[in-house]
């Protein structure tokens, strides 16, 4: 089941809109949420116009996506559709974000935050209430994506080594590299990990050993790691984690 919600971003028309640095801010940017799609100019191209996702933050009822795009002289529209599936014991909500620049030819590069009001969708609201939801925000133009969970920082998915992170040994960890996981955040005084679960390419590493240290990685959300049933289960808990597939890894 999918549903489309539109956001119209009205940017003040400035005579020097070809300049690189313009005073875009709260005073001259407004975001209008309209569930009936009344602002959308018909059906826009499913891939839309180019833009970048700079960050994603999950709030109590919204997923706030920071976007950057070329323009500054026309209204810009962001639409999204959603799909839901189970990943292990968690619910994965995929938000496909489409941008229409309405033919804006200005060359400024504004940054703004688009609040996707996912709390208006009953299934997503219930999953957020249960506290077991993962969001993947997909840029429909270039298919880049970010993964975010409430209370945790988002991370970009990529097959290229673009994300810097520390590898460290964790108590009772179990994964592709045994108990060596990627630590990428501290939440409420405790660590949050990415659990290496699968390799995107067999040529990445020649063994299942990974030393501690700083790495550049390319990762994506994956299915949970399947433990060897012949190995005993440690009863300690290493902390909140998300399973990831490893596409690229380079020691720094």
XYZ file of C-alpha atoms in Angstrom:
252
model
C 0.000 0.000 0.000
C 1.332 3.416 -0.909
C 0.247 6.920 -0.202
C 1.530 10.202 -1.585
C 1.909 13.351 0.495
C 3.152 16.613 -1.024
C 5.209 19.460 0.347
C 5.351 22.826 -1.377
C 8.466 24.808 -0.516
C 7.871 28.478 -1.361
C 11.182 30.306 -1.634
C 11.130 34.093 -1.814
C 12.010 35.355 -5.297
C 15.207 37.384 -4.969
C 16.466 39.500 -7.848
C 19.998 38.156 -7.492
C 18.873 34.545 -7.472
C 21.834 33.482 -9.578
C 24.198 34.228 -6.667
C 25.683 31.339 -4.739
C 25.101 32.824 -1.302
C 21.599 34.043 -0.540
C 19.818 34.672 2.763
C 17.575 31.607 2.607
C 16.259 30.913 6.060
C 13.186 30.609 8.220
C 11.964 34.081 7.305
C 11.709 33.395 3.583
C 10.979 29.698 3.462
C 7.616 28.154 4.244
C 6.552 24.530 3.997
C 2.880 23.803 3.400
C 1.637 20.271 4.017
C -1.392 19.294 1.991
C -2.672 15.716 2.067
C -4.924 16.285 -0.928
C -1.946 17.052 -3.152
C -3.573 20.299 -4.314
C -0.271 22.034 -4.951
C 1.240 19.356 -7.181
C 1.198 20.251 -10.899
C -0.284 16.976 -12.072
C 1.719 13.776 -11.901
C 5.427 14.559 -11.717
C 8.209 12.440 -13.158
C 8.658 9.423 -10.815
C 12.410 10.093 -10.735
C 11.907 13.858 -10.438
C 14.543 16.589 -10.516
C 17.969 16.401 -8.953
C 18.576 17.055 -5.253
C 20.714 15.826 -2.374
C 19.755 14.358 0.969
C 22.062 15.856 3.599
C 20.561 14.381 6.763
C 17.553 12.560 8.171
C 16.138 12.901 11.691
C 13.218 10.866 13.034
C 10.925 12.827 15.340
C 7.859 11.857 17.336
C 5.559 11.973 14.289
C 7.723 13.174 11.409
C 10.802 12.179 9.467
C 12.664 15.439 8.845
C 14.772 15.269 5.674
C 17.363 17.980 5.049
C 17.602 18.536 1.293
C 19.757 20.651 -1.030
C 18.899 21.516 -4.616
C 19.636 24.001 -7.379
C 17.104 26.816 -7.708
C 15.789 29.706 -5.658
C 13.230 31.372 -7.929
C 10.323 28.899 -8.125
C 8.222 26.797 -5.775
C 9.743 23.349 -5.234
C 7.589 20.314 -4.506
C 8.599 17.163 -2.629
C 6.318 14.123 -2.815
C 6.833 10.752 -1.195
C 5.303 7.321 -1.314
C 5.842 4.694 1.353
C 6.037 0.929 1.615
C 6.292 -1.259 4.705
C 7.879 -4.652 5.307
C 9.263 -6.694 8.184
C 13.014 -7.048 8.781
C 13.473 -9.580 11.532
C 11.468 -8.316 14.505
C 11.439 -4.747 13.219
C 9.330 -2.819 10.712
C 11.139 -1.199 7.769
C 9.376 1.851 6.304
C 10.766 2.937 2.947
C 10.034 6.535 1.933
C 10.597 7.289 -1.745
C 11.203 11.058 -2.024
C 10.576 12.814 -5.369
C 11.478 16.429 -6.162
C 9.890 18.757 -8.720
C 11.700 22.076 -9.283
C 9.011 23.507 -11.584
C 11.612 24.375 -14.205
C 13.607 26.589 -11.827
C 16.737 27.746 -13.682
C 18.264 29.848 -10.908
C 21.671 28.777 -9.654
C 21.465 29.241 -5.913
C 21.761 26.049 -3.887
C 19.343 26.387 -0.964
C 19.149 23.953 1.920
C 15.901 23.310 3.743
C 14.254 20.637 5.872
C 11.193 18.818 4.585
C 9.062 17.324 7.400
C 7.506 14.098 6.151
C 4.442 13.705 8.386
C 4.572 9.928 8.585
C 2.534 9.959 11.800
C -0.554 10.575 9.658
C -0.191 7.081 8.174
C -1.869 4.622 10.544
C 0.522 1.704 9.992
C 3.603 3.879 10.444
C 2.145 5.602 13.503
C 1.510 2.221 15.136
C 5.039 1.018 14.361
C 6.491 4.238 15.821
C 4.328 3.794 18.924
C 5.646 0.243 19.306
C 9.195 1.587 19.001
C 10.414 -0.972 16.472
C 10.493 0.991 13.222
C 13.431 1.653 10.875
C 13.181 4.301 8.155
C 14.949 4.227 4.816
C 14.649 7.501 2.869
C 15.372 7.018 -0.831
C 16.272 9.831 -3.217
C 14.222 8.901 -6.309
C 16.532 10.898 -8.579
C 19.821 9.104 -7.928
C 18.584 6.215 -5.716
C 20.887 7.187 -2.862
C 19.423 6.448 0.554
C 19.722 7.063 4.280
C 18.714 4.853 7.212
C 17.375 6.396 10.421
C 15.850 5.243 13.688
C 14.264 7.382 16.391
C 16.886 8.544 18.893
C 19.816 7.430 16.730
C 21.837 9.308 14.090
C 21.114 8.497 10.457
C 23.723 6.981 8.169
C 24.042 6.993 4.374
C 23.809 3.740 2.440
C 26.407 3.400 -0.299
C 28.549 0.906 -2.162
C 31.399 3.425 -1.940
C 33.570 4.055 1.124
C 31.989 7.356 2.208
C 31.196 6.749 5.884
C 33.888 6.980 8.581
C 33.369 4.745 11.603
C 35.261 2.894 14.327
C 35.495 -0.879 14.588
C 35.744 -2.235 18.113
C 35.315 -5.498 19.966
C 32.041 -5.826 21.879
C 31.068 -8.205 24.647
C 29.089 -11.153 23.269
C 28.930 -9.682 19.794
C 28.101 -12.049 16.960
C 28.441 -11.138 13.316
C 30.400 -11.402 10.113
C 33.616 -10.481 11.957
C 32.712 -12.299 15.173
C 32.540 -9.781 18.012
C 34.036 -6.856 16.052
C 31.265 -4.355 15.254
C 31.121 -0.748 14.072
C 30.408 1.840 16.756
C 28.800 4.935 15.300
C 26.986 6.716 18.122
C 26.380 7.219 21.815
C 22.710 7.377 22.826
C 21.644 7.933 26.443
C 25.190 7.262 27.581
C 25.476 3.929 25.794
C 26.934 2.815 22.448
C 24.971 2.144 19.273
C 26.463 -0.283 16.759
C 26.228 -1.371 13.162
C 26.515 -5.156 13.162
C 28.403 -6.467 10.087
C 26.153 -9.255 8.836
C 26.981 -9.917 5.176
C 29.547 -9.062 2.517
C 28.407 -7.287 -0.624
C 31.487 -8.674 -2.414
C 33.600 -11.699 -1.633
C 36.722 -9.741 -2.607
C 36.419 -7.267 0.283
C 38.228 -9.359 2.887
C 40.095 -12.639 2.734
C 39.091 -13.741 6.234
C 36.454 -13.143 8.856
C 38.853 -11.184 11.058
C 38.776 -7.403 11.401
C 41.107 -5.467 13.680
C 39.941 -2.564 15.784
C 40.477 0.932 14.429
C 39.106 3.653 12.162
C 37.678 2.744 8.764
C 35.913 4.210 5.777
C 33.034 1.943 4.844
C 30.206 1.587 2.388
C 27.260 -0.121 4.067
C 23.570 -0.808 3.610
C 20.803 -2.104 5.834
C 20.588 -5.894 5.703
C 18.688 -8.852 7.040
C 19.746 -9.894 10.572
C 22.899 -11.966 10.917
C 22.291 -15.718 11.045
C 24.302 -17.186 13.897
C 25.901 -20.609 13.726
C 23.480 -22.899 15.621
C 26.419 -25.017 16.793
C 27.967 -22.101 18.706
C 26.714 -21.284 22.196
C 24.831 -18.042 22.718
C 26.364 -15.483 25.050
C 23.788 -13.989 27.405
C 25.219 -10.462 27.641
C 23.796 -7.657 25.466
C 26.264 -5.517 23.478
C 23.836 -2.633 22.965
C 21.420 -1.311 20.319
C 22.461 -2.271 16.798
C 21.393 -2.457 13.172
C 22.550 -5.259 10.844
C 24.405 -4.059 7.740
C 25.876 -5.471 4.553
C 29.476 -4.376 3.880
C 30.139 -3.194 0.318
C 33.439 -1.396 0.823
C 35.945 -1.095 3.666
C 39.252 0.774 3.910
C 41.481 1.181 6.958
C 42.269 4.833 7.769
